[in-house]
Amino acid sequence: MIAVETFVHILDLVGTFVFAISGAVAAVNRRLDIFGILVLSFVAGNFGGITRDLLIGAVPPAALIDGRYLMVSVLAGLITFFWYAGVDKLRSPVLLFDAAGLSLFAVSGAQKAIDFGLNPLTAALLGMLTGIGGGMMRDVLLAEIPQVLRSDLYAVAALAGGSIVVLGDMLRLPYSFTALSGAALCFGLRFMAIRHGWHLPVVRLSAQQRAEPDSSDDQGSL
Amino acid sequence: MIAVETFVHILDLVGTFVFAISGAVAAVNRRLDIFGILVLSFVAGNFGGITRDLLIGAVPPAALIDGRYLMVSVLAGLITFFWYAGVDKLRSPVLLFDAAGLSLFAVSGAQKAIDFGLNPLTAALLGMLTGIGGGMMRDVLLAEIPQVLRSDLYAVAALAGGSIVVLGDMLRLPYSFTALSGAALCFGLRFMAIRHGWHLPVVRLSAQQRAEPDSSDDQGSL
Amino acid sequence: MIAVETFVHILDLVGTFVFAISGAVAAVNRRLDIFGILVLSFVAGNFGGITRDLLIGAVPPAALIDGRYLMVSVLAGLITFFWYAGVDKLRSPVLLFDAAGLSLFAVSGAQKAIDFGLNPLTAALLGMLTGIGGGMMRDVLLAEIPQVLRSDLYAVAALAGGSIVVLGDMLRLPYSFTALSGAALCFGLRFMAIRHGWHLPVVRLSAQQRAEPDSSDDQGSL
């Protein structure tokens, strides 16, 4: 049990770091100053886990009482601040960082929900939330529609990863095996979406609306 | 007491469904894929209730541990996905769906807050929050100023509905009666706002600013 | 101990009032109606404290069970509604109101976190969150990138103020002294940033990107 907890903890910290990188890069792109970059790093790296902890009643959340989450986030922010070379060069690695963070969080988030006695369906959903929460809040703070809701196979990849962990727990398979399988499935789905354009269907709109697909942001909603 | 709880529960599920429809429609308008539509459905249908449960200490929130909230939300998302015909045709029914969801949530949210022992003022406010929370987060995730803060008599209608429930509880009137009265008052206020332009006052700005009322969104704030 | 709690409570109410003013002014600028103005007043005045209370497990949050927070917020909203003369004239005082609210919340938020037994680092961070949370949510609801992440020395000033309180607590200095010192430091930093342009460094982007500094908002992120 100690081993599983340690493993979950390490996954959590690595996931925090890679998500914090994505938050820092987004903050640099928006010209936030060094402190704004650090705030975005922390938010992107920890908001999903903090929300999960609030929802399962684990307060204060681990990301606040365990200083390592803060240190890892600040480290990611500082590395981005000093090492940042150009927006364009980073697009591709940031997407992969993001996919790795998503995979790790989906897996560790689902396991923590199981540890707190939540039912399998909720545990899988909380794994997904842990994975997408940080990226959602990162984009909300930048006044953008969250990438996690637009990118192909993003939230669904996180849900798939978390579901593997939940299934493995129900079948009493060793956690290290199901965690790696779940993370690999999630990362693989995102990778195929990024590299090969895998995507889910959207609603077919009328010909007139289809004629101007790039102007969808300008349409008033509701 | 069982009867009241069952009634509250049914109201909650119906409200979840109609709000989830509004979330799904907004997601389709923004060209989110099927999974993004389901996420928006769940958020619009359940965020208000989840926030209320967090604030009153009812964790994990009912929307997470009771699978029916998820099922109802997914059902609404799927119906919207497959049945969606045209944005324009849906504007009017979506507003009515929205008003119905608002009414049901304001009433059931206030009752749940009373059940958890909160004082009358807070209970009425939490009823309002339950009603407007899902729609607020739906619009925040779409990077828009929440409709619930702009639409005439929206939040105030929810507050009126919740207040009726609170008043009825203080007067020991039967819940089924006060719930229906509160929901009817809330729905009626919204209906009059939608159909007959009832609205609350805004601050009168200078002549120059009044001359360009439609460009208010472009003004920098603060 | 009673004295300290009373002092914290008064600080909290004063901070709530000045932040609520900033929320109401932003709502007026966006042409929200009177109820929308009151909602923004309450959010700007109380969201930081509510989030802090959720994170430390103090539910229901003080801002909901103590009616004075609501009254103070509503009062600020009504004053703004009836007294609002012109957007331009208010820019400067709003910034000072904002700085005062930030200082008071950073100090009282850190103290409350200490009272709930959180470690010093977390307490200082929760002081910062208490200070910047309301303004962040105010701007998120208006679909803007939060000022607190863009304004020079904003979040860092709140962190400095909270840190003074935490340090004073570790050194067992009287709270009234450290609270005033922390608030003064926070306010002073913000004042220097507003009046004299003190700021933190940003990442240096390429010459091409520097050539169009005002169009940064139009750049796609990630």
XYZ file of C-alpha atoms in Angstrom:
666
model
C 0.000 0.000 0.000
C 2.871 2.337 0.808
C 4.362 1.519 -2.579
C 1.143 2.416 -4.384
C 0.830 5.681 -2.497
C 4.419 6.602 -3.280
C 3.883 5.768 -6.910
C 0.704 7.856 -7.052
C 2.542 10.692 -5.365
C 5.417 10.657 -7.852
C 2.992 10.512 -10.784
C 1.211 13.483 -9.296
C 4.374 15.546 -9.015
C 5.554 14.722 -12.532
C 2.112 15.553 -13.883
C 2.121 18.797 -11.935
C 5.456 19.761 -13.477
C 4.475 19.143 -17.087
C 1.116 20.875 -16.692
C 2.802 23.800 -14.974
C 5.045 24.109 -18.031
C 1.957 24.387 -20.230
C 0.519 27.042 -17.945
C 3.752 29.017 -17.936
C 4.021 28.902 -21.726
C 0.453 30.140 -22.093
C 1.187 32.940 -19.630
C 4.300 34.004 -21.540
C 2.284 34.049 -24.751
C -0.110 36.468 -23.095
C 2.752 38.661 -21.814
C 2.078 38.119 -18.140
C 4.948 39.103 -15.856
C 7.062 36.627 -13.888
C 4.581 36.425 -11.020
C 1.626 35.982 -13.345
C 3.591 33.203 -14.996
C 4.103 31.512 -11.634
C 0.406 31.837 -10.793
C -0.569 30.276 -14.120
C 2.006 27.539 -13.575
C 0.492 26.703 -10.202
C -3.065 26.877 -11.491
C -2.401 24.691 -14.537
C -0.436 22.236 -12.449
C -2.705 21.980 -9.436
C -6.237 23.193 -10.100
C -7.463 19.796 -11.266
C -6.121 18.049 -8.184
C -7.367 20.770 -5.837
C -10.863 20.554 -7.307
C -10.809 16.763 -6.992
C -9.741 17.049 -3.349
C -12.505 19.569 -2.637
C -15.076 17.268 -4.216
C -14.013 14.174 -2.288
C -13.711 16.119 0.957
C -9.915 15.901 1.270
C -9.348 19.383 2.689
C -7.011 21.132 2.860
C -6.042 19.809 -0.581
C -2.746 17.968 -0.908
C -1.428 20.604 -3.328
C -1.644 23.190 -0.545
C -0.308 21.302 2.464
C 2.470 19.457 0.631
C 5.025 22.117 -0.315
C 6.464 19.977 -3.101
C 3.554 20.744 -5.420
C 4.288 24.442 -5.051
C 8.028 23.936 -5.525
C 7.555 21.836 -8.646
C 5.164 24.424 -10.099
C 7.476 27.336 -9.336
C 10.389 25.410 -10.826
C 8.445 24.835 -14.035
C 7.528 28.514 -14.177
C 11.107 29.666 -13.655
C 12.482 27.235 -16.248
C 9.938 28.518 -18.763
C 10.689 32.127 -17.891
C 14.436 31.858 -18.383
C 14.515 29.207 -21.115
C 11.645 30.448 -23.230
C 12.996 30.979 -26.724
C 10.122 31.374 -29.113
C 6.435 30.614 -29.133
C 6.442 28.757 -32.387
C 9.226 26.360 -31.544
C 7.378 25.228 -28.436
C 3.993 24.392 -29.852
C 4.740 20.783 -30.509
C 6.534 19.890 -27.256
C 3.917 21.759 -25.249
C 1.243 19.555 -26.737
C 3.219 16.484 -25.759
C 3.878 17.850 -22.260
C 0.199 18.467 -22.011
C -0.636 14.930 -23.124
C 1.793 13.474 -20.583
C 0.351 15.572 -17.765
C -3.148 14.598 -18.783
C -2.274 10.912 -18.682
C -0.549 11.055 -15.318
C -3.302 13.089 -13.674
C -6.142 10.996 -15.053
C -4.521 7.923 -13.590
C -3.502 9.330 -10.219
C -6.777 11.222 -9.837
C -8.869 8.110 -10.396
C -6.750 6.158 -7.894
C -7.114 8.831 -5.212
C -10.879 8.850 -5.689
C -10.898 5.056 -5.284
C -8.798 5.382 -2.121
C -11.449 7.746 -0.727
C -14.151 5.160 -1.330
C -15.965 6.718 -4.263
C -17.851 4.472 -6.648
C -16.162 3.369 -9.894
C -18.077 5.686 -12.236
C -17.372 8.747 -10.097
C -13.743 7.731 -9.672
C -13.239 7.581 -13.438
C -14.917 10.979 -13.855
C -12.768 12.485 -11.101
C -9.704 11.109 -12.859
C -10.821 12.939 -15.980
C -11.493 16.107 -13.981
C -8.077 15.908 -12.350
C -6.591 15.689 -15.822
C -8.535 18.439 -17.529
C -9.208 20.796 -14.592
C -5.845 22.559 -14.632
C -5.914 23.162 -18.359
C -9.504 24.334 -18.205
C -8.783 26.923 -15.519
C -5.581 27.978 -17.307
C -7.611 28.863 -20.385
C -10.501 30.372 -18.411
C -8.030 32.742 -16.733
C -6.776 33.709 -20.187
C -10.381 34.385 -21.300
C -10.341 31.622 -23.894
C -12.585 28.655 -24.555
C -10.686 25.816 -22.882
C -8.551 23.858 -25.298
C -9.585 20.725 -23.427
C -13.114 21.168 -24.734
C -12.049 21.830 -28.312
C -9.052 19.597 -28.830
C -9.857 16.291 -30.334
C -9.849 13.359 -27.953
C -8.749 15.367 -24.966
C -11.280 14.851 -22.199
C -12.247 11.492 -23.652
C -8.611 10.351 -23.505
C -8.461 11.324 -19.832
C -11.688 9.460 -19.162
C -10.327 6.387 -20.917
C -7.155 6.503 -18.815
C -9.059 6.876 -15.581
C -11.450 4.089 -16.560
C -8.577 1.644 -17.017
C -7.462 2.326 -13.445
C -10.996 1.851 -12.163
C -11.432 -1.371 -14.118
C -8.062 -2.648 -12.908
C -9.077 -1.909 -9.330
C -12.341 -3.811 -9.769
C -10.407 -6.763 -11.226
C -7.784 -6.469 -8.435
C -4.927 -6.113 -10.906
C -1.711 -4.558 -9.570
C -1.918 -0.754 -9.617
C 1.479 -0.233 -11.238
C 0.259 -2.256 -14.217
C -3.115 -0.570 -14.595
C -1.651 2.877 -13.992
C 0.878 2.429 -16.782
C -1.762 0.932 -19.074
C -4.190 3.760 -18.383
C -1.564 6.431 -18.867
C -0.370 4.775 -22.072
C -3.909 4.582 -23.462
C -4.589 8.225 -22.649
C -1.275 9.409 -24.076
C -1.716 7.229 -27.152
C -5.158 8.623 -27.881
C -3.897 12.201 -27.556
C -0.863 11.419 -29.697
C -3.015 10.000 -32.477
C -5.277 13.042 -32.240
C -2.317 15.449 -32.477
C -0.350 13.629 -35.157
C -3.034 11.938 -37.202
C -6.055 14.117 -36.635
C -8.167 11.557 -34.840
C -11.274 13.322 -33.699
C -14.819 12.903 -32.496
C -17.833 13.917 -34.570
C -19.339 17.392 -34.378
C -22.888 18.358 -35.237
C -23.397 18.940 -38.945
C -24.637 22.474 -39.418
C -26.316 23.891 -42.481
C -24.461 24.615 -45.709
C -24.371 28.312 -45.007
C -22.751 27.805 -41.642
C -20.353 25.209 -43.020
C -19.189 27.693 -45.637
C -17.463 29.771 -42.987
C -15.983 27.248 -40.585
C -13.269 29.571 -39.270
C -15.639 32.266 -38.170
C -17.416 30.094 -35.656
C -15.998 32.125 -32.790
C -17.765 35.194 -34.015
C -21.214 33.695 -33.885
C -23.265 34.845 -30.996
C -24.242 31.904 -28.859
C -27.738 31.317 -27.576
C -40.374 13.782 4.872
C -39.634 10.989 2.438
C -42.156 12.507 0.082
C -40.494 15.902 0.206
C -37.069 14.420 -0.431
C -38.367 12.431 -3.374
C -40.049 15.503 -4.769
C -36.869 17.572 -4.369
C -34.916 14.803 -6.049
C -37.244 14.625 -9.037
C -37.197 18.416 -9.403
C -33.420 18.263 -9.319
C -33.239 15.676 -12.091
C -35.718 17.490 -14.324
C -33.843 20.754 -13.774
C -30.575 19.000 -14.555
C -32.001 17.731 -17.831
C -33.290 21.073 -19.089
C -30.118 22.915 -18.083
C -28.004 20.219 -19.705
C -29.951 20.857 -22.923
C -29.000 24.532 -22.730
C -25.349 23.587 -22.186
C -25.389 21.170 -25.104
C -26.950 23.736 -27.428
C -24.338 26.323 -26.468
C -21.593 23.758 -27.069
C -22.971 22.887 -30.510
C -23.082 26.585 -31.368
C -19.391 26.780 -30.547
C -18.608 23.687 -32.637
C -17.403 21.550 -29.758
C -17.214 17.838 -30.542
C -19.518 15.241 -29.019
C -17.449 14.877 -25.862
C -17.162 18.615 -25.383
C -20.933 18.755 -25.759
C -21.330 16.147 -23.035
C -18.962 18.039 -20.736
C -20.896 21.272 -21.256
C -24.145 19.384 -20.677
C -22.883 18.068 -17.383
C -21.442 21.424 -16.321
C -24.583 23.391 -17.174
C -26.763 20.794 -15.528
C -24.788 20.174 -12.364
C -22.312 22.954 -11.590
C -24.824 24.976 -9.591
C -25.771 22.023 -7.437
C -22.167 20.896 -7.004
C -21.139 24.371 -5.869
C -24.073 24.486 -3.442
C -23.065 21.098 -2.030
C -19.450 22.221 -1.618
C -20.578 25.363 0.203
C -22.882 23.541 2.619
C -20.324 20.800 3.231
C -22.249 18.013 1.498
C -19.255 16.237 -0.057
C -18.953 14.337 -2.260
C -21.713 16.281 -4.017
C -24.906 14.464 -4.888
C -24.320 15.053 -8.602
C -21.174 12.916 -8.381
C -22.262 10.030 -6.203
C -25.742 9.632 -7.676
C -25.227 8.298 -11.190
C -28.638 9.523 -12.343
C -27.428 13.115 -12.615
C -24.730 11.982 -15.001
C -27.122 9.817 -16.986
C -29.656 12.603 -17.341
C -26.942 15.024 -18.461
C -25.497 12.595 -20.990
C -28.980 11.863 -22.291
C -29.618 15.578 -22.815
C -26.288 15.936 -24.601
C -26.952 12.980 -26.900
C -30.470 14.163 -27.728
C -29.104 17.578 -28.622
C -26.294 16.067 -30.658
C -28.536 13.871 -32.793
C -31.643 16.061 -32.886
C -30.006 19.418 -33.345
C -31.467 20.946 -36.483
C -30.604 24.622 -36.617
C -29.354 27.210 -34.184
C -31.961 29.781 -35.004
C -34.953 27.544 -34.539
C -33.859 26.667 -31.028
C -33.350 30.098 -29.535
C -36.841 30.437 -28.193
C -37.287 26.949 -26.672
C -33.800 27.088 -25.189
C -34.764 30.237 -23.320
C -37.836 28.495 -21.979
C -35.856 25.370 -21.060
C -33.455 27.645 -19.304
C -36.242 29.380 -17.395
C -37.702 26.036 -16.331
C -34.335 24.765 -15.131
C -33.734 27.982 -13.257
C -37.073 27.703 -11.477
C -36.619 24.070 -10.497
C -33.061 24.561 -9.245
C -33.806 27.715 -7.286
C -36.541 25.855 -5.440
C -34.730 22.578 -4.834
C -31.468 24.361 -3.978
C -33.114 26.495 -1.324
C -34.816 23.448 0.181
C -31.566 21.489 0.382
C -29.864 24.410 2.111
C -32.725 24.513 4.634
C -32.371 20.764 5.183
C -28.701 21.317 6.022
C -29.625 23.854 8.667
C -28.550 27.059 6.974
C -30.250 30.289 7.923
C -33.106 31.602 5.728
C -31.138 34.368 3.984
C -28.301 32.025 3.043
C -30.752 29.345 1.949
C -32.454 31.741 -0.458
C -29.072 32.836 -1.840
C -27.961 29.229 -2.267
C -31.198 28.548 -4.122
C -30.293 31.372 -6.467
C -26.726 30.072 -6.823
C -27.992 26.567 -7.574
C -30.124 28.093 -10.291
C -27.593 30.371 -11.915
C -24.346 28.473 -11.221
C -24.602 26.021 -14.114
C -25.423 28.707 -16.647
C -22.651 30.931 -15.326
C -20.017 28.238 -15.664
C -21.400 27.224 -19.085
C -20.784 30.753 -20.343
C -17.464 31.160 -18.520
C -16.207 28.016 -20.271
C -17.279 29.555 -23.578
C -15.363 32.758 -22.702
C -18.496 34.888 -22.597
C -19.989 37.194 -20.009
C -22.587 34.976 -18.340
C -26.055 35.463 -19.730
C -27.375 35.115 -16.202
C -25.736 38.436 -15.327
C -27.002 40.228 -18.420
C -30.420 38.776 -19.019
C -33.215 40.751 -17.510
C -34.692 39.323 -14.346
C -32.571 36.204 -14.370
C -30.751 35.976 -11.052
C -33.458 38.036 -9.383
C -36.095 35.568 -10.588
C -34.102 32.716 -9.064
C -33.751 34.625 -5.816
C -37.497 35.264 -5.740
C -38.228 31.571 -6.272
C -35.829 30.497 -3.539
C -37.222 33.126 -1.184
C -40.730 31.740 -1.541
C -39.485 28.324 -0.428
C -37.674 29.850 2.520
C -40.700 31.904 3.523
C -42.948 28.857 3.201
C -40.582 26.886 5.416
C -40.655 29.620 8.054
C -44.462 29.654 7.905
C -44.539 25.829 7.979
C -46.533 25.629 4.769
C -46.418 22.301 2.880
C -43.321 22.089 0.698
C -45.136 20.874 -2.401
C -47.197 24.072 -2.299
C -44.329 26.489 -1.721
C -42.102 24.693 -4.228
C -44.691 25.017 -6.969
C -45.389 28.641 -6.016
C -41.701 29.514 -5.982
C -41.041 27.797 -9.294
C -44.083 29.460 -10.846
C -42.994 32.906 -9.634
C -39.462 32.406 -10.976
C -40.672 31.061 -14.311
C -43.260 33.804 -14.592
C -40.729 36.551 -14.006
C -38.396 35.092 -16.623
C -41.259 34.638 -19.062
C -42.314 38.265 -18.701
C -38.697 39.335 -19.164
C -38.335 37.241 -22.325
C -41.690 38.013 -23.913
C -42.450 41.488 -22.659
C -39.029 42.930 -21.989
C -39.380 43.335 -18.247
C -36.046 44.468 -16.930
C -34.225 46.052 -14.051
C -32.662 49.499 -14.262
C -29.095 50.061 -15.401
C -26.878 53.002 -14.566
C -27.464 55.960 -16.840
C -24.221 56.769 -18.557
C -23.355 60.009 -20.328
C -24.844 60.987 -23.679
C -21.687 60.024 -25.503
C -21.719 56.531 -24.076
C -25.448 56.168 -24.634
C -25.005 57.011 -28.302
C -23.267 53.713 -28.937
C -25.154 51.188 -26.841
C -24.254 48.192 -28.959
C -20.533 48.664 -28.644
C -20.474 48.299 -24.896
C -18.560 45.057 -25.162
C -15.683 46.800 -26.787
C -15.112 49.238 -23.993
C -12.135 48.423 -21.869
C -13.208 47.957 -18.310
C -11.418 49.467 -15.378
C -7.678 36.302 21.265
C -11.120 37.864 21.111
C -9.500 41.147 20.211
C -7.549 39.595 17.341
C -10.643 37.879 15.994
C -12.632 41.088 16.145
C -9.845 42.940 14.405
C -9.630 40.281 11.678
C -13.382 40.443 11.289
C -13.450 44.215 10.885
C -10.575 44.063 8.379
C -12.531 41.456 6.478
C -15.665 43.584 6.294
C -13.798 46.713 5.221
C -11.943 44.706 2.584
C -15.217 43.234 1.407
C -16.696 46.694 0.992
C -13.847 48.150 -1.058
C -13.603 45.073 -3.278
C -17.352 45.077 -3.756
C -17.047 48.670 -4.993
C -14.527 47.515 -7.597
C -16.877 44.736 -8.670
C -19.820 47.099 -8.933
C -17.845 49.604 -11.002
C -16.726 46.869 -13.393
C -20.337 45.683 -13.684
C -21.557 49.197 -14.455
C -18.879 49.528 -17.118
C -20.258 46.405 -18.740
C -23.843 47.690 -18.545
C -25.115 44.981 -16.225
C -28.431 45.789 -14.560
C -28.831 46.514 -10.846
C -29.001 42.848 -9.892
C -25.995 41.951 -12.000
C -24.179 44.783 -10.273
C -25.075 43.338 -6.880
C -23.932 39.864 -7.931
C -20.594 41.246 -9.137
C -20.282 43.235 -5.912
C -20.775 40.113 -3.856
C -18.439 38.033 -6.017
C -15.633 40.604 -6.015
C -16.044 41.155 -2.298
C -16.361 37.584 -1.144
C -15.107 35.054 -3.673
C -11.544 35.117 -2.351
C -12.668 34.511 1.212
C -15.174 31.851 0.200
C -12.514 29.975 -1.765
C -10.126 30.206 1.191
C -12.813 28.846 3.513
C -13.557 25.971 1.136
C -9.867 25.099 0.941
C -9.304 25.107 4.700
C -12.527 23.199 5.324
C -14.410 26.045 7.014
C -17.830 25.286 5.547
C -20.295 26.868 5.231
C -18.013 29.836 4.488
C -18.201 32.835 6.804
C -19.351 35.065 3.932
C -22.516 32.968 3.644
C -23.491 32.421 7.262
C -22.606 35.894 8.502
C -25.163 38.225 6.936
C -22.920 41.254 7.359
C -20.767 40.270 4.382
C -23.850 40.254 2.192
C -25.096 43.543 3.624
C -21.754 45.250 3.108
C -21.572 43.963 -0.476
C -25.111 45.050 -1.285
C -24.437 48.444 0.258
C -21.358 48.891 -1.936
C -23.361 47.875 -4.997
C -26.189 50.289 -4.236
C -23.817 53.173 -3.529
C -22.095 52.548 -6.836
C -25.409 52.254 -8.661
C -26.802 55.545 -7.403
C -23.571 57.513 -7.064
C -21.850 56.402 -10.236
C -21.020 59.531 -12.203
C -18.599 58.630 -14.950
C -16.296 55.771 -15.745
C -13.254 57.878 -16.370
C -13.418 59.821 -13.148
C -13.381 56.632 -11.124
C -10.387 54.878 -12.589
C -7.917 56.252 -10.120
C -9.926 55.811 -6.891
C -10.989 52.345 -7.963
C -7.368 51.340 -8.235
C -6.752 52.633 -4.725
C -9.885 50.920 -3.389
C -8.635 47.799 -5.021
C -5.200 48.138 -3.433
C -6.743 48.695 -0.006
C -9.002 45.652 -0.345
C -6.069 43.570 -1.515
C -4.018 44.573 1.521
C -6.781 43.926 4.030
C -7.696 40.542 2.559
C -4.120 39.326 2.227
C -3.596 40.043 5.909
C -6.883 38.688 7.247
C -6.770 35.666 4.931
C -3.308 34.660 6.106
C -4.366 35.040 9.742
C -7.441 32.876 9.278
C -5.351 30.164 7.637
C -2.961 30.286 10.620
C -5.931 30.029 13.003
C -6.990 26.865 11.183
C -3.576 25.324 11.733
C -2.167 25.490 8.224
C 1.573 25.645 7.755
C 3.247 29.043 7.217
C 3.853 28.696 3.472
C 0.267 27.667 2.779
C -1.054 30.400 5.062
C 0.836 33.056 3.122
C -0.458 31.629 -0.176
C -4.020 31.538 1.135
C -3.637 35.165 2.191
C -2.666 35.961 -1.387
C -5.587 33.921 -2.733
C -8.008 35.675 -0.391
C -6.713 38.946 -1.761
C -6.726 38.167 -5.461
C -9.600 35.637 -5.663
C -12.435 38.155 -5.759
C -10.813 40.274 -8.437
C -9.937 37.201 -10.472
C -13.502 35.910 -10.483
C -14.846 39.427 -11.157
C -12.794 39.559 -14.356
C -13.464 35.933 -15.306
C -17.202 36.653 -15.129
C -16.630 39.616 -17.436
C -14.720 37.361 -19.872
C -11.449 39.210 -19.392
C -7.965 38.130 -18.448
C -7.845 38.919 -14.722
C -6.244 42.255 -13.979
C -4.607 40.625 -10.979
C -2.477 38.559 -13.339
C -1.533 41.478 -15.568
C -1.218 44.381 -13.199
C 2.273 45.001 -11.980
C 2.993 43.872 -8.462
C -0.526 42.758 -7.744
C -0.418 39.151 -6.631
C 3.137 39.576 -5.409
C 2.065 42.474 -3.210
C -0.649 40.310 -1.665
C 1.854 37.530 -1.087
C 4.242 39.975 0.589
C 1.480 41.219 2.880
C 0.415 37.724 3.852
C 4.025 36.697 4.415
C 4.535 39.500 6.947
C 1.606 38.178 8.968
C 2.972 34.653 8.823
C 6.455 35.787 9.826
C 5.021 37.859 12.659
C 3.090 34.842 13.887
C 6.237 32.709 13.847
C 8.090 35.408 15.800
C 5.116 35.786 18.173
C 4.793 39.501 17.459
C 1.418 41.112 18.271
C -1.056 40.594 15.434
C -2.217 44.210 15.312
C 1.372 45.225 14.567
C 2.077 42.608 11.923
C -1.334 43.072 10.323
C -0.769 46.788 9.894
C 2.786 46.210 8.659
C 1.663 43.588 6.158
C -1.194 45.698 4.892
C 1.082 48.732 4.597
C 3.689 46.773 2.655
C 1.082 45.380 0.272
C -0.582 48.751 -0.239
C 2.794 50.467 -0.662
C 3.913 48.016 -3.331
C 0.670 48.484 -5.256
C 0.858 52.240 -4.881
C 4.387 52.330 -6.284
C 3.290 50.105 -9.146
C 0.318 52.345 -9.951
C 2.029 55.703 -9.536
C 5.595 54.948 -10.495
C 5.278 51.999 -12.799
C 7.117 49.489 -10.655
C 6.826 46.156 -12.366
C 8.206 42.667 -12.603
C 10.101 41.406 -15.646
C 8.370 39.740 -18.585
C 9.912 37.349 -21.050
C 11.678 39.134 -23.896
C 10.086 38.080 -27.134
C 11.547 38.475 -30.613
C 11.817 41.833 -32.385
C 8.832 41.062 -34.558
C 6.621 40.388 -31.584
C 7.955 43.415 -29.725
C 7.033 45.625 -32.655
C 3.337 45.174 -31.933
C 3.065 45.164 -28.173
C -0.543 46.335 -28.082
C -1.855 43.522 -30.190
C -0.774 40.821 -27.806
C -4.371 39.999 -27.025
C -4.954 38.986 -30.587
C -2.280 36.354 -30.657
C -3.587 32.850 -30.567
C -2.216 31.088 -27.535
C -0.759 27.618 -27.631
